[in-house]
Coordinates of C-alpha atoms in Angstrom, one line a residue:
X540 CA 100.6 129.0 111.5
X541 CA 101.9 127.8 114.9
X542 CA 105.5 128.8 115.6
X543 CA 106.8 125.6 117.2
X544 CA 110.1 127.2 118.4
X545 CA 108.3 130.2 120.1
X546 CA 105.8 127.9 121.8
X547 CA 108.6 125.5 123.0
X548 CA 110.5 128.3 124.7
X549 CA 107.6 130.1 126.4
X550 CA 108.3 130.7 130.1
X551 CA 106.2 128.8 132.6
X552 CA 102.7 130.2 133.0
X553 CA 100.9 129.8 136.3
X554 CA 97.3 128.8 135.4
X555 CA 95.1 130.1 138.2
X556 CA 91.5 129.1 138.4
X557 CA 90.6 132.6 137.2
X558 CA 92.9 132.2 134.2
X559 CA 91.6 128.7 133.3
X560 CA 88.0 130.1 133.5
X561 CA 89.1 133.0 131.2
X562 CA 90.6 130.5 128.7
X563 CA 87.4 128.5 128.7
X564 CA 85.3 131.5 127.9
X565 CA 87.7 132.3 125.0
X566 CA 88.0 128.8 123.6
X567 CA 84.6 127.3 124.3
X568 CA 82.9 129.2 121.4
X569 CA 85.8 128.4 119.0
X570 CA 84.7 125.6 116.6
X571 CA 88.2 124.0 116.6
X572 CA 88.8 121.2 119.2
X573 CA 91.4 122.5 121.7
X574 CA 92.9 120.9 124.9
X575 CA 95.4 122.0 127.5
X576 CA 97.3 119.5 129.8
X577 CA 99.4 120.0 132.9
X578 CA 102.9 118.5 133.3
X579 CA 101.4 115.3 134.6
X580 CA 99.4 114.8 131.4
X581 CA 96.1 115.7 133.2
X582 CA 93.5 117.7 131.4
X583 CA 93.5 121.3 132.7
X584 CA 91.2 122.7 130.1
X585 CA 89.2 121.4 127.1
X586 CA 86.6 123.3 125.0
X587 CA 83.1 122.0 124.4
X588 CA 83.6 121.0 120.8
X589 CA 86.5 118.7 121.7
X590 CA 84.6 117.1 124.5
X591 CA 81.7 116.4 122.1
X592 CA 84.2 115.0 119.6
X593 CA 85.6 112.6 122.2
X594 CA 82.0 111.7 123.2
X595 CA 82.6 112.6 126.9
X596 CA 80.8 115.2 129.1
X597 CA 83.3 118.0 129.4
X598 CA 83.0 118.0 133.2
X599 CA 84.1 114.4 133.4
X600 CA 87.2 115.0 131.3
X601 CA 88.7 117.8 133.5
X602 CA 91.3 116.5 135.9
X603 CA 91.6 113.1 134.2
X604 CA 94.9 111.7 132.8
X605 CA 94.7 112.1 129.0
X606 CA 95.0 108.3 128.3
X607 CA 91.9 107.8 130.5
X608 CA 90.0 109.8 127.9
X609 CA 91.9 108.6 124.8
X610 CA 94.1 105.5 125.4
X611 CA 95.8 106.2 122.0
X612 CA 97.1 109.6 123.0
X613 CA 100.7 110.3 122.2
X614 CA 101.0 113.2 124.6
X615 CA 103.0 111.1 127.2
X616 CA 105.6 110.4 124.4
X617 CA 105.6 114.0 123.4
X618 CA 106.3 115.1 127.0
X619 CA 109.2 112.6 127.1
X620 CA 110.8 113.7 123.9
X621 CA 109.9 117.4 124.4
X622 CA 109.3 117.6 120.7
X623 CA 106.1 118.9 119.0
X624 CA 104.2 116.7 116.6
X625 CA 102.6 119.0 113.9
X626 CA 99.8 117.8 111.6
X627 CA 99.9 114.1 112.7
X628 CA 97.3 111.6 111.6
X629 CA 95.7 110.2 114.8
X630 CA 93.0 107.6 115.4
X631 CA 91.1 108.3 118.6
X632 CA 89.7 105.6 120.9
X633 CA 86.1 106.3 119.7
X634 CA 87.1 105.5 116.1
X635 CA 87.4 109.0 114.8
X636 CA 90.5 109.7 112.7
X637 CA 91.8 113.3 112.6
X638 CA 94.8 115.5 111.8
X639 CA 96.2 116.9 115.1
X640 CA 98.9 119.2 116.7
X641 CA 100.6 118.1 120.0
X642 CA 102.9 120.8 121.4
X643 CA 104.9 120.6 124.7
X644 CA 105.2 124.0 126.4
X645 CA 108.6 124.3 128.1
X646 CA 109.9 126.5 130.9
X647 CA 113.2 128.4 130.9
X648 CA 115.0 125.3 132.2
X649 CA 113.7 123.2 129.3
X650 CA 111.2 121.2 131.4
X651 CA 107.6 120.5 130.3
X652 CA 105.0 122.5 132.1
X653 CA 102.0 122.2 129.9
X654 CA 100.8 120.5 126.7
X655 CA 98.7 122.1 124.1
X656 CA 96.7 120.2 121.5
X657 CA 94.2 120.9 118.8
X658 CA 92.4 118.9 116.1
X659 CA 93.0 120.6 112.7
X660 CA 90.6 118.3 110.8
X661 CA 88.1 116.2 112.6
X662 CA 88.0 113.5 109.9
X663 CA 90.1 112.6 106.9
X664 CA 87.2 113.3 104.5
X665 CA 87.1 116.9 105.6
X666 CA 90.9 117.0 105.0
X667 CA 90.5 115.5 101.5
X668 CA 87.7 117.9 100.6
X669 CA 89.8 121.0 101.5
X670 CA 92.8 119.6 99.5
X671 CA 90.5 118.9 96.5
X672 CA 89.0 122.4 96.6
X673 CA 92.2 124.4 97.2
X674 CA 95.2 122.4 95.9
X675 CA 94.4 119.6 93.5
X676 CA 94.1 121.4 90.1
X677 CA 96.6 119.1 88.5
X678 CA 95.7 116.4 85.9
X679 CA 94.7 112.9 87.1
X680 CA 97.9 111.4 85.7
X681 CA 100.1 113.9 87.4
X682 CA 98.3 113.4 90.7
X683 CA 98.6 109.6 90.3
X684 CA 102.4 109.9 89.7
X685 CA 102.8 112.1 92.8
X686 CA 100.9 109.7 94.9
X687 CA 102.8 106.8 93.6
X688 CA 106.1 108.6 94.3
X689 CA 105.0 109.3 97.8
X690 CA 103.9 105.7 98.5
X691 CA 106.6 103.9 96.5
X692 CA 109.3 106.5 96.3
X693 CA 112.8 106.0 97.7
X694 CA 112.7 106.8 101.4
X695 CA 116.1 105.8 102.6
X696 CA 119.6 107.4 102.1
X697 CA 123.2 106.5 102.9
X698 CA 122.6 107.9 106.4
X699 CA 119.9 105.3 107.0
X700 CA 122.4 102.5 106.5
X701 CA 124.2 102.1 109.8
X702 CA 127.5 100.2 110.4
X703 CA 131.2 100.7 110.4
X704 CA 132.4 97.1 110.0
X705 CA 134.8 96.4 107.2
X706 CA 132.4 94.5 105.0
X707 CA 129.6 97.1 105.5
X708 CA 132.0 100.0 104.6
X709 CA 133.0 98.1 101.5
X710 CA 129.4 97.5 100.5
X711 CA 128.5 101.2 101.0
X712 CA 131.6 102.3 99.0
X713 CA 130.6 100.1 96.0
X714 CA 127.0 101.3 96.2
X715 CA 128.0 104.9 96.2
X716 CA 130.1 104.3 93.1
X717 CA 127.3 102.4 91.4
X718 CA 124.9 105.3 92.2
X719 CA 127.0 107.6 90.0
X720 CA 126.5 105.5 86.9
X721 CA 123.4 104.4 84.9
X722 CA 124.5 100.8 84.9
X723 CA 122.3 98.0 86.2
X724 CA 123.0 97.0 89.8
X725 CA 122.6 93.5 91.3
X726 CA 122.3 93.3 95.1
X727 CA 123.2 89.9 96.6
X728 CA 122.5 89.1 100.3
X729 CA 120.6 86.9 102.7
X730 CA 117.1 87.7 103.7
X731 CA 116.9 90.6 106.2
X732 CA 120.3 92.1 105.4
X733 CA 118.9 95.3 104.1
X734 CA 119.0 94.9 100.3
X735 CA 116.0 97.2 99.9
X736 CA 117.7 100.0 101.9
X737 CA 120.7 99.8 99.5
X738 CA 118.3 100.0 96.5
X739 CA 116.7 103.2 98.0
X740 CA 120.0 104.8 98.8
X741 CA 121.5 104.0 95.3
X742 CA 118.5 105.8 93.7
X743 CA 118.6 108.7 96.1
X744 CA 122.3 109.1 95.6
X745 CA 122.0 109.1 91.8
X746 CA 121.2 111.8 89.2
X747 CA 117.8 110.1 89.0
X748 CA 116.8 111.0 92.6
X749 CA 114.1 113.4 91.6
X750 CA 112.5 110.9 89.2
X751 CA 110.3 107.9 90.3
X752 CA 111.5 104.9 92.2
X753 CA 109.2 101.9 91.7
X754 CA 109.4 98.7 93.6
X755 CA 108.3 95.3 92.4
X756 CA 108.5 92.0 94.4
X757 CA 108.8 89.4 91.7
X758 CA 108.0 86.6 94.1
X759 CA 104.8 88.2 95.4
X760 CA 103.0 88.6 92.0
X761 CA 101.5 85.5 90.3
X762 CA 103.3 84.5 87.2
X763 CA 100.2 85.1 85.0
X764 CA 99.9 88.7 86.2
X765 CA 103.6 89.7 86.3
X766 CA 103.7 90.8 82.6
X767 CA 100.8 93.2 82.9
X768 CA 102.2 94.6 86.2
X769 CA 105.6 95.3 84.7
X770 CA 104.5 96.5 81.2
X771 CA 100.8 97.4 81.5
X772 CA 98.0 96.4 79.2
X773 CA 95.6 98.0 76.6
X774 CA 91.9 98.2 77.1
X775 CA 90.2 94.9 76.2
X776 CA 93.5 93.0 76.3
X777 CA 91.8 90.3 78.4
X778 CA 88.7 89.5 80.3
X779 CA 88.5 91.8 83.3
X780 CA 90.9 94.4 81.9
X781 CA 90.2 97.9 83.1
X782 CA 88.6 100.5 80.9
X783 CA 91.4 102.6 79.4
X784 CA 94.0 99.9 80.1
X785 CA 96.7 100.2 82.7
X786 CA 100.2 101.8 83.0
X787 CA 102.9 99.3 83.8
X788 CA 105.7 99.7 86.4
X789 CA 108.4 100.3 83.9
X790 CA 106.4 103.1 82.3
X791 CA 105.8 104.6 85.7
X792 CA 109.5 104.4 86.5
X793 CA 110.5 106.2 83.3
X794 CA 113.4 108.5 83.9
X795 CA 114.0 106.9 87.3
X796 CA 114.8 103.5 88.8
X797 CA 112.9 100.2 89.1
X798 CA 113.8 97.8 92.0
X799 CA 113.1 94.2 91.1
X800 CA 113.3 92.3 94.4
X801 CA 113.5 88.5 94.5
X802 CA 114.6 88.5 90.8
X803 CA 115.6 84.9 91.1
X804 CA 111.9 83.9 91.4
X805 CA 110.9 85.5 88.1
X806 CA 109.4 82.9 85.6
X807 CA 111.6 82.0 82.6
X808 CA 109.0 83.4 80.2
X809 CA 109.2 86.8 81.9
X810 CA 113.0 86.7 82.0
X811 CA 113.0 86.6 78.2
X812 CA 110.7 89.7 78.0
X813 CA 112.8 91.5 80.6
X814 CA 116.0 90.8 78.7
X815 CA 114.4 92.5 75.6
X816 CA 113.5 95.5 77.7
X817 CA 117.1 95.8 79.0
X818 CA 118.5 95.4 75.5
X819 CA 116.1 97.7 73.5
X820 CA 115.0 100.1 76.3
X821 CA 111.4 99.7 75.2
X822 CA 108.3 97.9 76.4
X823 CA 105.2 96.5 74.7
X824 CA 101.9 96.5 76.6
X825 CA 99.9 93.4 76.8
X826 CA 97.4 93.5 73.9
X827 CA 99.4 96.1 71.9
X828 CA 101.6 95.9 68.9
X829 CA 103.3 99.3 69.5
X830 CA 106.4 99.8 71.5
X831 CA 107.1 102.5 74.1
X832 CA 110.6 103.8 74.7
X833 CA 111.6 103.9 78.4
X834 CA 114.6 105.2 80.2
X835 CA 114.9 103.1 83.4
X836 CA 117.8 102.0 85.5
X837 CA 117.2 98.5 86.9
X838 CA 118.3 97.6 90.5
X839 CA 117.7 94.0 91.2
X840 CA 118.1 91.9 94.3
X841 CA 118.1 88.2 95.3
X842 CA 119.2 85.9 98.1
X843 CA 119.8 83.1 95.6
X844 CA 122.9 82.1 93.6
X845 CA 121.8 83.2 90.1
X846 CA 124.8 81.6 88.4
X847 CA 124.0 78.3 89.9
X848 CA 120.3 78.7 88.9
X849 CA 121.5 79.5 85.4
X850 CA 123.5 76.2 85.3
X851 CA 120.4 74.4 86.4
X852 CA 118.4 76.0 83.6
X853 CA 116.2 78.0 86.0
X854 CA 117.6 81.4 85.2
X855 CA 118.7 82.8 81.8
X856 CA 122.4 83.2 81.6
X857 CA 122.2 86.1 79.2
X858 CA 119.9 87.9 81.6
X859 CA 122.2 87.2 84.5
X860 CA 125.1 89.0 82.7
X861 CA 122.8 91.9 81.8
X862 CA 121.9 92.4 85.4
X863 CA 125.3 91.6 86.8
X864 CA 127.0 94.9 85.7
X865 CA 127.6 96.3 89.2
X866 CA 127.3 93.5 91.8
X867 CA 127.2 94.4 95.5
X868 CA 127.3 91.8 98.2
X869 CA 125.4 92.8 101.4
X870 CA 127.0 91.1 104.5
X871 CA 125.0 89.2 107.0
X872 CA 124.7 90.5 110.6
X873 CA 127.2 87.8 111.7
X874 CA 129.8 89.2 109.3
X875 CA 129.4 92.8 110.6
X876 CA 131.7 92.7 113.6
X877 CA 131.0 95.5 116.0
X878 CA 127.8 96.7 114.3
X879 CA 125.3 95.2 116.7
X880 CA 125.7 98.0 119.3
X881 CA 125.2 100.9 116.9
X882 CA 122.4 99.1 115.1
X883 CA 120.6 98.3 118.4
X884 CA 120.8 101.9 119.4
X885 CA 119.5 103.1 116.1
X886 CA 116.6 100.6 116.0
X887 CA 115.5 101.3 119.6
X888 CA 115.1 105.0 118.7
X889 CA 113.3 104.1 115.5
X890 CA 110.9 101.5 117.0
X891 CA 110.2 103.6 120.1
X892 CA 109.1 106.5 117.9
X893 CA 106.9 104.3 115.7
X894 CA 105.0 102.7 118.6
X895 CA 105.0 105.8 120.8
X896 CA 106.8 104.3 123.8
X897 CA 109.8 106.0 125.3
X898 CA 112.5 103.4 125.6
X899 CA 116.1 104.6 125.1
X900 CA 118.4 102.2 127.0
X901 CA 119.5 98.5 127.0
X902 CA 121.2 96.9 129.9
X903 CA 124.8 95.5 129.5
X904 CA 123.6 92.0 130.1
X905 CA 120.9 92.2 127.5
X906 CA 123.4 93.6 125.0
X907 CA 125.7 90.7 125.8
X908 CA 122.9 88.3 124.8
X909 CA 122.4 90.2 121.5
X910 CA 126.1 90.1 120.7
X911 CA 126.2 86.3 121.4
X912 CA 123.3 85.4 119.1
X913 CA 124.0 84.3 115.5
X914 CA 121.1 86.2 113.9
X915 CA 120.0 83.9 111.1
X916 CA 117.3 86.5 110.3
X917 CA 119.9 89.3 110.2
X918 CA 118.8 93.0 110.8
X919 CA 115.1 92.2 110.3
X920 CA 115.3 89.7 113.1
X921 CA 117.1 92.1 115.4
X922 CA 114.4 94.8 114.7
X923 CA 111.6 92.3 115.5
X924 CA 113.4 91.2 118.8
X925 CA 113.8 94.9 119.8
X926 CA 110.2 95.7 119.0
X927 CA 109.0 92.8 121.1
X928 CA 111.2 93.9 124.0
X929 CA 110.1 97.6 123.8
X930 CA 106.4 96.4 124.0
X931 CA 107.2 94.5 127.2
X932 CA 109.3 97.2 128.9
X933 CA 107.7 99.0 131.8
X934 CA 110.4 101.7 132.2
X935 CA 112.9 103.0 129.7
X936 CA 115.5 100.1 129.7
X937 CA 115.5 96.8 127.9
X938 CA 116.5 94.0 130.3
X939 CA 117.3 90.3 129.5
X940 CA 113.8 89.3 130.7
X941 CA 112.4 91.3 127.8
X942 CA 114.3 89.2 125.2
X943 CA 112.9 86.0 123.7
X944 CA 113.9 82.8 125.4
X945 CA 115.7 81.5 122.2
X946 CA 118.2 84.3 122.6
X947 CA 118.8 84.1 126.4
X948 CA 118.9 80.2 126.4
X949 CA 122.6 80.3 125.7
X950 CA 123.2 80.9 129.4
X951 CA 121.5 77.6 130.2
X952 CA 123.6 75.7 127.8
X953 CA 126.8 77.3 129.0
X954 CA 126.1 76.7 132.7
X955 CA 125.5 73.0 132.0
X956 CA 129.1 72.7 130.9
X957 CA 131.1 75.3 132.8
X958 CA 133.4 72.9 134.5
X959 CA 130.8 71.7 137.1
X960 CA 129.4 68.5 135.7
X961 CA 125.7 68.4 136.5
X962 CA 123.3 65.5 136.8
X963 CA 121.4 64.4 133.7
X964 CA 118.1 64.9 135.5
X965 CA 118.9 68.6 136.2
X966 CA 119.9 69.2 132.5
X967 CA 116.7 67.5 131.3
X968 CA 114.5 69.5 133.7
X969 CA 116.1 72.7 132.5
X970 CA 115.5 71.8 128.9
X971 CA 111.9 70.8 129.7
X972 CA 111.3 74.1 131.4
X973 CA 112.8 76.0 128.5
X974 CA 110.6 74.1 126.0
X975 CA 107.4 75.0 128.0
X976 CA 108.3 78.7 128.3
X977 CA 109.1 79.0 124.6
X978 CA 105.9 77.3 123.6
X979 CA 103.8 79.4 126.0
X980 CA 105.4 82.4 124.5
X981 CA 104.5 81.2 120.9
X982 CA 100.9 80.5 121.8
X983 CA 100.6 83.8 123.8
X984 CA 99.8 81.9 127.0
X985 CA 97.2 79.5 125.6
X986 CA 97.8 76.4 127.8
X987 CA 95.5 74.1 125.8
X988 CA 97.3 74.8 122.5
X989 CA 100.7 74.6 124.4
X990 CA 99.8 71.1 125.7
X991 CA 98.8 70.0 122.2
X992 CA 102.0 71.2 120.7
X993 CA 104.1 69.5 123.4
X994 CA 102.0 66.4 123.1
X995 CA 101.2 66.2 126.8
X996 CA 97.9 66.4 128.8
X997 CA 96.7 69.8 130.0
X998 CA 96.9 68.6 133.7
X999 CA 100.5 67.5 133.1
X1000 CA 101.3 70.9 131.7
X1001 CA 99.8 72.6 134.8
X1002 CA 101.8 70.3 137.1
X1003 CA 105.0 71.3 135.2
X1004 CA 104.2 75.0 135.2
X1005 CA 103.8 74.8 139.0
X1006 CA 106.9 72.6 139.4
X1007 CA 109.2 75.0 137.5
X1008 CA 107.5 78.2 138.9
X1009 CA 106.7 79.4 135.4
X1010 CA 104.6 82.7 135.4

């Protein structure tokens, strides 16, 4: 086992040609792929088995910057963060997928002097074989439940939910109280406000946190398949049914929580069956006459007005009152005064880590634009905007130029009416330029498609691009 702390605090080691030669003699016969980088991310030493794995002659690799050999390498990011990545899944440029270590070696001042890397498993099949031989002695059902919990289990906690605005504090307080009960919870909020995060946190904050957390999007499953998804089916229940039948989501969530997202889109027929499950705490598989007792807490969410749907006959009123025991309203981003800054900081760190690009700052002007925007897509829209910006950044700071035009356009509108009345022509030209820029951005620079969308000829588009100096 590699001691990450011991490696990270090793004093700087001067790698002379003699020492590098000695290391090569030691590591070349070793059948595990190993690589050593200098502080500039250039390859100092690599053993033969790693060179062969990367499909490069060893002599050509030495001295090259690591991303010249593997453009997907995360070593530059590891050098920036100074944090080791242990047993990470990595897809190499040549198509191989392996499990790897990336470890920065720091000097006494905490600066990176070298990077050490090794491939633990050269392909995922090898990894799976070792697991199957040494670890997986459990039953198939137990393994399936563990995998389901890993894939669909609750990932988020109260610490994940960022914000100190009055409405957000109130929503978190109500959610914490709801978590301590076994009552059903109804989360109300616009799309992108973070209803799923609250559902995860409520489960993780409850006495059921060690039991399964199962998610179901009621709007994403066709009406004719929803019953079998929720309650399962017996073998031979219908044409195409799996041999042995299928376990439903409610049975998988037994002892834990089930999150029914977009509950307002559930068909009326299924609403009646769900109501019975909530009343009797039992399910009946498709094709079976036997009932199965279940102990499941239901957390549901919607961006619709269920009471209004009930008045229109599109949602059962009795089901609404069954679900509406603990109702929690999730505020929109516009209602969360003062939360933009802290959310932006958190999301920049999250997205940077996910895409392996070291960006940790945002300019005051760019932040000003974010504060001024009305965010109809809420937190999800903010995260998408920041991900786009981080992909465009060259250094480590998000600037206004990296933000979408629809967010920065406010300045154009404001300057048109800042007390200096401008000519109609200049306002029209500015609007025309903005429309072209936004459409080019939408089509990813495809000028033919842009011209079609704007309903102008391609030659006219080129003239306007030149006129307005659009890059």
